[in-house]
Tab-separated table of C-alpha atoms in Angstrom:
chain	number	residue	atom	x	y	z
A	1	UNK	CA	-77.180	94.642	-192.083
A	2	UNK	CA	-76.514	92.999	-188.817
A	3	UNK	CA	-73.141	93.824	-188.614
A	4	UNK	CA	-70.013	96.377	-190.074
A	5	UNK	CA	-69.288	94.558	-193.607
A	6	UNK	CA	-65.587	95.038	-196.058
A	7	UNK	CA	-65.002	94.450	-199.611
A	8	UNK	CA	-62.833	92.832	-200.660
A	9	UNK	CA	-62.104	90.145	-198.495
A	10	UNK	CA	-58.672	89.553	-199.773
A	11	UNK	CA	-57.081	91.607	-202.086
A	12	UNK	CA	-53.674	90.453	-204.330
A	13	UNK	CA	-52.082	93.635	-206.039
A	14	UNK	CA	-48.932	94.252	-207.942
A	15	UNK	CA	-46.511	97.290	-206.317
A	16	UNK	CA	-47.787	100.505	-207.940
A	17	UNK	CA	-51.545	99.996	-208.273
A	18	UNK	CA	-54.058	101.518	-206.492
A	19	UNK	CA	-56.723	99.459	-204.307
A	20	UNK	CA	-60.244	100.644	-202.852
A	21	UNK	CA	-61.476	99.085	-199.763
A	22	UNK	CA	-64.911	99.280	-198.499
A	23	UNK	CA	-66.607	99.602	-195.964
A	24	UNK	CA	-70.684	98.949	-194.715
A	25	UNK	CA	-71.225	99.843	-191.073
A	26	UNK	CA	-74.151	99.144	-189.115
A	27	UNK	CA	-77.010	100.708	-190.494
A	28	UNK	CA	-77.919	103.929	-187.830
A	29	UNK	CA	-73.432	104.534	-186.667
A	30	UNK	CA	-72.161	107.840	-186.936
A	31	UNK	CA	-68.771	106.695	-186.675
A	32	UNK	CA	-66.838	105.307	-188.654
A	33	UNK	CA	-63.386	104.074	-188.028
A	34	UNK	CA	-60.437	102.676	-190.333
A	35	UNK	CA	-57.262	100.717	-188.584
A	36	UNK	CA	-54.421	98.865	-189.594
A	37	UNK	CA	-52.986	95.650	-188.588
A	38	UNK	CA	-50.057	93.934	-189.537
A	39	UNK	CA	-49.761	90.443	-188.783
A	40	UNK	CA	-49.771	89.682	-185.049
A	41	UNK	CA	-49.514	93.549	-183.978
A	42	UNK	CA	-51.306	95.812	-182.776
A	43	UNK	CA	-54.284	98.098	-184.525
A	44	UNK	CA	-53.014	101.284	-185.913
A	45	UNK	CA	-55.327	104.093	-185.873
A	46	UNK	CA	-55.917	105.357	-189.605
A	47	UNK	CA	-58.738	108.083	-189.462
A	48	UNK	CA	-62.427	108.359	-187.855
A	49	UNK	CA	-65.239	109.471	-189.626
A	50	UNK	CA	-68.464	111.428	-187.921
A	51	UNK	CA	-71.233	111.466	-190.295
A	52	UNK	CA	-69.156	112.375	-193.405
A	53	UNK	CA	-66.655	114.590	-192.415
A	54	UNK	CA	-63.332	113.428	-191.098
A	55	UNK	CA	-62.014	115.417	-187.853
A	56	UNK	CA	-59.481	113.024	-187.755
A	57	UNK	CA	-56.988	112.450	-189.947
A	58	UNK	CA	-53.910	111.886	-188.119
A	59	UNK	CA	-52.939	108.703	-188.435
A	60	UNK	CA	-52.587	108.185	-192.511
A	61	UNK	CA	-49.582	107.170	-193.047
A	62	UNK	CA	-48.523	108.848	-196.127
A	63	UNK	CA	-50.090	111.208	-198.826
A	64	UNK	CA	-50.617	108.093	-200.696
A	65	UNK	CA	-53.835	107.300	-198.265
A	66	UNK	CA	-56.724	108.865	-198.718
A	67	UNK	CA	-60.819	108.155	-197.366
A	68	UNK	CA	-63.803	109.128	-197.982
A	69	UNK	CA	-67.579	108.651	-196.733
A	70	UNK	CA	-70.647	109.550	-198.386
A	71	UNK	CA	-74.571	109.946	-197.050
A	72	UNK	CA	-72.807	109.284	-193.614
A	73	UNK	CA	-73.123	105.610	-194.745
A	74	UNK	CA	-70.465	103.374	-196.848
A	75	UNK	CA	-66.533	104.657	-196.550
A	76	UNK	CA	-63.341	103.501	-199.092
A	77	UNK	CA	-60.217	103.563	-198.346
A	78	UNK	CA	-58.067	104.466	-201.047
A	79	UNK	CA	-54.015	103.450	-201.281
A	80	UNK	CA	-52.679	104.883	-204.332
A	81	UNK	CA	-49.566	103.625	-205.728
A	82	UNK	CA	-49.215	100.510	-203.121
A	83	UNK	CA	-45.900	99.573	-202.038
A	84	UNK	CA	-45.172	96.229	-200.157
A	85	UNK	CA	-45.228	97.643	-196.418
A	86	UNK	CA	-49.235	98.575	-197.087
A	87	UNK	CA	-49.640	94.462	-197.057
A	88	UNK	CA	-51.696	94.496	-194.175
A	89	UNK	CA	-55.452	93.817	-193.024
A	90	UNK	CA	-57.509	96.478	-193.061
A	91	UNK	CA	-59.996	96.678	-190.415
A	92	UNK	CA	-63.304	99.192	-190.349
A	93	UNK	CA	-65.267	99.467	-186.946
A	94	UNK	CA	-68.395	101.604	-186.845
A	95	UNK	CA	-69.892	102.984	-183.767
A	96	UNK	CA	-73.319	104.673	-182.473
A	97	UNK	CA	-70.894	107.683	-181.172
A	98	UNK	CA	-70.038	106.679	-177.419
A	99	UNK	CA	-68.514	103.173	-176.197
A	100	UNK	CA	-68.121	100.316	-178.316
A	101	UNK	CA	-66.694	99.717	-182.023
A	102	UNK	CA	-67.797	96.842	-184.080
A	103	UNK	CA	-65.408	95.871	-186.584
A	104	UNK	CA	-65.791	94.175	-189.763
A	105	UNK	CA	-63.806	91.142	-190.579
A	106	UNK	CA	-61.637	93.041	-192.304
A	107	UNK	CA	-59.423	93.385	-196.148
A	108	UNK	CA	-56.358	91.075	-195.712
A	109	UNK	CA	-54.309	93.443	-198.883
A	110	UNK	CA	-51.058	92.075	-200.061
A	111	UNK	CA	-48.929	94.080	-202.355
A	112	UNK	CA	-46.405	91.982	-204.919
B	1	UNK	CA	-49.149	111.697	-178.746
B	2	UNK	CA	-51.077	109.593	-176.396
B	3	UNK	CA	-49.313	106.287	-175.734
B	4	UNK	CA	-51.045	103.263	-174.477
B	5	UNK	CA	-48.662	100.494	-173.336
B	6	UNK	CA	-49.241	96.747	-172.730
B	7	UNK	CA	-48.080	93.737	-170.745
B	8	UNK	CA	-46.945	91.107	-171.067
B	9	UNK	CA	-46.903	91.214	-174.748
B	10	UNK	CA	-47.220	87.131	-174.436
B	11	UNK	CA	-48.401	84.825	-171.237
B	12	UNK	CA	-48.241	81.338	-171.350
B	13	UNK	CA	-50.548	79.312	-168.752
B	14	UNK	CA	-51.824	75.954	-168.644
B	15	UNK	CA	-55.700	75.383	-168.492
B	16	UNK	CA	-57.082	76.213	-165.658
B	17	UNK	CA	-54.382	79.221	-164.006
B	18	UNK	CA	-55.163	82.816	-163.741
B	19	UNK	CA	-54.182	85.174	-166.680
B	20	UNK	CA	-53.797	88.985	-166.115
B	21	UNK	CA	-53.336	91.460	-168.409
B	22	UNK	CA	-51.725	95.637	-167.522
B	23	UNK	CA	-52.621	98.282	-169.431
B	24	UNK	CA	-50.990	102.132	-169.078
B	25	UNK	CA	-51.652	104.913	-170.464
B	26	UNK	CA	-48.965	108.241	-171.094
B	27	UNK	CA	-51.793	110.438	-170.449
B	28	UNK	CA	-55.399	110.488	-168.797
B	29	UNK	CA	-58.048	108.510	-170.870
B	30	UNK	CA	-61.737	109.499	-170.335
B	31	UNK	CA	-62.464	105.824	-170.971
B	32	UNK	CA	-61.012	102.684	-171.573
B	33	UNK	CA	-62.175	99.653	-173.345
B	34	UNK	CA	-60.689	96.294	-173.894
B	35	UNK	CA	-61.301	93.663	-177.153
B	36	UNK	CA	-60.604	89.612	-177.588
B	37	UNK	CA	-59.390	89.325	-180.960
B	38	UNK	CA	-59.477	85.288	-181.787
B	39	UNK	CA	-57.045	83.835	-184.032
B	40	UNK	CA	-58.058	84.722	-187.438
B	41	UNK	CA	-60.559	86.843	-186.271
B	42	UNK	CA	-61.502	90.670	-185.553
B	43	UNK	CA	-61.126	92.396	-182.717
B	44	UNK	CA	-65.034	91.947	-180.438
B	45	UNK	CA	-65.963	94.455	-177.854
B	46	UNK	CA	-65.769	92.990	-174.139
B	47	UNK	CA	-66.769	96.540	-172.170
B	48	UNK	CA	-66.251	99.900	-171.368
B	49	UNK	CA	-64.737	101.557	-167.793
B	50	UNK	CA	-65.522	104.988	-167.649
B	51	UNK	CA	-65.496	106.482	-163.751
B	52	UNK	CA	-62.277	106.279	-161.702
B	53	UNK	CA	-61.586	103.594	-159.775
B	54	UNK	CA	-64.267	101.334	-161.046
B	55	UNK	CA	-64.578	97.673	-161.438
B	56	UNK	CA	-66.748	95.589	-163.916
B	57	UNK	CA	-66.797	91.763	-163.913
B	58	UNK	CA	-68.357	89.419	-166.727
B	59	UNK	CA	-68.320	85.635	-165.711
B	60	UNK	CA	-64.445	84.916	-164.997
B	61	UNK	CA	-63.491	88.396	-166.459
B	62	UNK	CA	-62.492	90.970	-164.081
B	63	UNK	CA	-61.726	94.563	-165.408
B	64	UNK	CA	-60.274	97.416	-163.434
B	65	UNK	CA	-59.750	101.130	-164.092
B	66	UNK	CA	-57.170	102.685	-162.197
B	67	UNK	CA	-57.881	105.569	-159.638
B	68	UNK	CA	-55.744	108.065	-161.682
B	69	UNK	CA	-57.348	107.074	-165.024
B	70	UNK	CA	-54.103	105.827	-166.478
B	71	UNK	CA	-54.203	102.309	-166.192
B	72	UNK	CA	-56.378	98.877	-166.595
B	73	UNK	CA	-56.154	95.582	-165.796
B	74	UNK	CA	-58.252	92.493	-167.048
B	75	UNK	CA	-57.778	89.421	-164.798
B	76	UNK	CA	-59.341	85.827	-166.091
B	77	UNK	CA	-60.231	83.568	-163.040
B	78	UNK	CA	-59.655	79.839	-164.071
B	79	UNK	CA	-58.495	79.942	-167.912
B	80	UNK	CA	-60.223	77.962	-170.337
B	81	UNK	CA	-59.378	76.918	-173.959
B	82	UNK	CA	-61.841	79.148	-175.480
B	83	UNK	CA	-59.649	82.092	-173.576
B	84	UNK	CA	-56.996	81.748	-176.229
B	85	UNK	CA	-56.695	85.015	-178.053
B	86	UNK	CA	-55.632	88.612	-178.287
B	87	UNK	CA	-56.351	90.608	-175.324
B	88	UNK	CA	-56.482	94.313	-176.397
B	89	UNK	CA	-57.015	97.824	-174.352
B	90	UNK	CA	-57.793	100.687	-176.014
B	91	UNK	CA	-58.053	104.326	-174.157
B	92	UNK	CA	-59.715	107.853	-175.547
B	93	UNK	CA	-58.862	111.157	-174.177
B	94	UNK	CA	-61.730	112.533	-175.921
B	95	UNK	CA	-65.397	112.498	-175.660
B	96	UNK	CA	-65.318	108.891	-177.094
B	97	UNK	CA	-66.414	109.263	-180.038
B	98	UNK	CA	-62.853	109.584	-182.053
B	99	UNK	CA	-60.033	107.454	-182.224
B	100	UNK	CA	-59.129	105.114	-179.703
B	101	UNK	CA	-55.803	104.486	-178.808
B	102	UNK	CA	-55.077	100.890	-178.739
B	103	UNK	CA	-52.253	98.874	-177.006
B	104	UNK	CA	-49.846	96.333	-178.193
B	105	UNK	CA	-52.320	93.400	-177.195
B	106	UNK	CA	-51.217	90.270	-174.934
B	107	UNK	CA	-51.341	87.497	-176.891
B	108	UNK	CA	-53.065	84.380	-174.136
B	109	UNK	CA	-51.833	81.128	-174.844
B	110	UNK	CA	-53.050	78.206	-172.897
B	111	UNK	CA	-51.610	74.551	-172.671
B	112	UNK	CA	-54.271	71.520	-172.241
């Protein structure tokens, strides 16, 4: 597609359920990228993908995050058992390798 | 970790004053690349400083990269309503392609 694309949009959960975000990146981008932002902050860094493995991991927040990304293509986001400090959006990015990310428009998640 | 620090974390101007935004990094980045992140919106690539000391301008955008490779600055020449946003920099100490490191943000307001 013409640009980096998420699924949901929006997402309403109840405290305890898991969610799956997705992501579509530009067709032909190695990386991939996952970030948090709560409202009027900053982006935190959740993990980068190259091709399909993940090299880095650092910045999950808990156990209760995981990713994955298959034929170096789409990527989900898993939160298991949400609690109400994941209400955040999520935002992917996708890049060629060097320089610029593109970012989706993001999954605004809200946990009940 | 690697810190990347921003400031001022708000500026106020009226239409038609100069806006600057400082950027500082804890440790050496091997790049540096700054976003505009609209109200409601994602975060939109603006450009990429890689070599010491060097200085890229776009229109009424003016970006710096410090000698030492530690800092940035972005300086808008003659604000305009369509300025209003989020003003991010975001460093690497890697090759580029992992995860960037991205300031606080400024957040531009401008008064008619």
């Amino acid at each position: 597609g013409a640009g980096v694309s998420q699924s949901p949009s929006n997402k309403v959960t109840e405290k305890g359920k898991d969610v799956e975000l997705r992501c579509d990146p530009i067709s032909g981008h190695t990386a991939l990228y996952w970030y948090r932002q709560s409202l009027g902050q900053g982006l935190e860094f959740l993990i980068y993908f190259q091709g399909n493995s993940a090299p880095d991991k650092s910045g999950l927040p808990s156990d209760r995050f995981s990713a994955e990304r298959t034929g170096g293509s789409v990527s989900t986001l898993t939160i298991q058992r949400t609690q109400q400090e994941d209400s955040a959006v999520y935002l992917c990015a996708s890049s060629p390798g060097l320089g610029a990310q593109y970012f989706g428009p993001g999954t605004r998640l809200l946990v009940l | 970790g690697q810190q990347v620090m921003q400031i001022p974390q708000y500026q106020h101007v009226q239409e038609g004053e100069d806006f600057t935004t400082y950027c500082n990094s804890s440790t050496t980045l091997s790049n540096i690349q700054w976003y505009k992140q609209r109200p409601g919106g994602h975060p939109v690539f603006l450009i990429q400083l890689v070599k010491s000391g060097e200085v890229k301008k776009q229109k009424r955008l003016t970006f710096q990269f410090g000698e030492a490779k530690k800092n940035s600055s972005l300086h808008i020449t003659a604000t305009q309503t369509t300025d209003v946003g989020t003003y991010f920099c975001a460093g690497s100490s890697g090759g580029g392609a992992d995860g960037l490191t991205f300031g606080k943000g400024t957040h531009l307001i401008i008064q008619p």
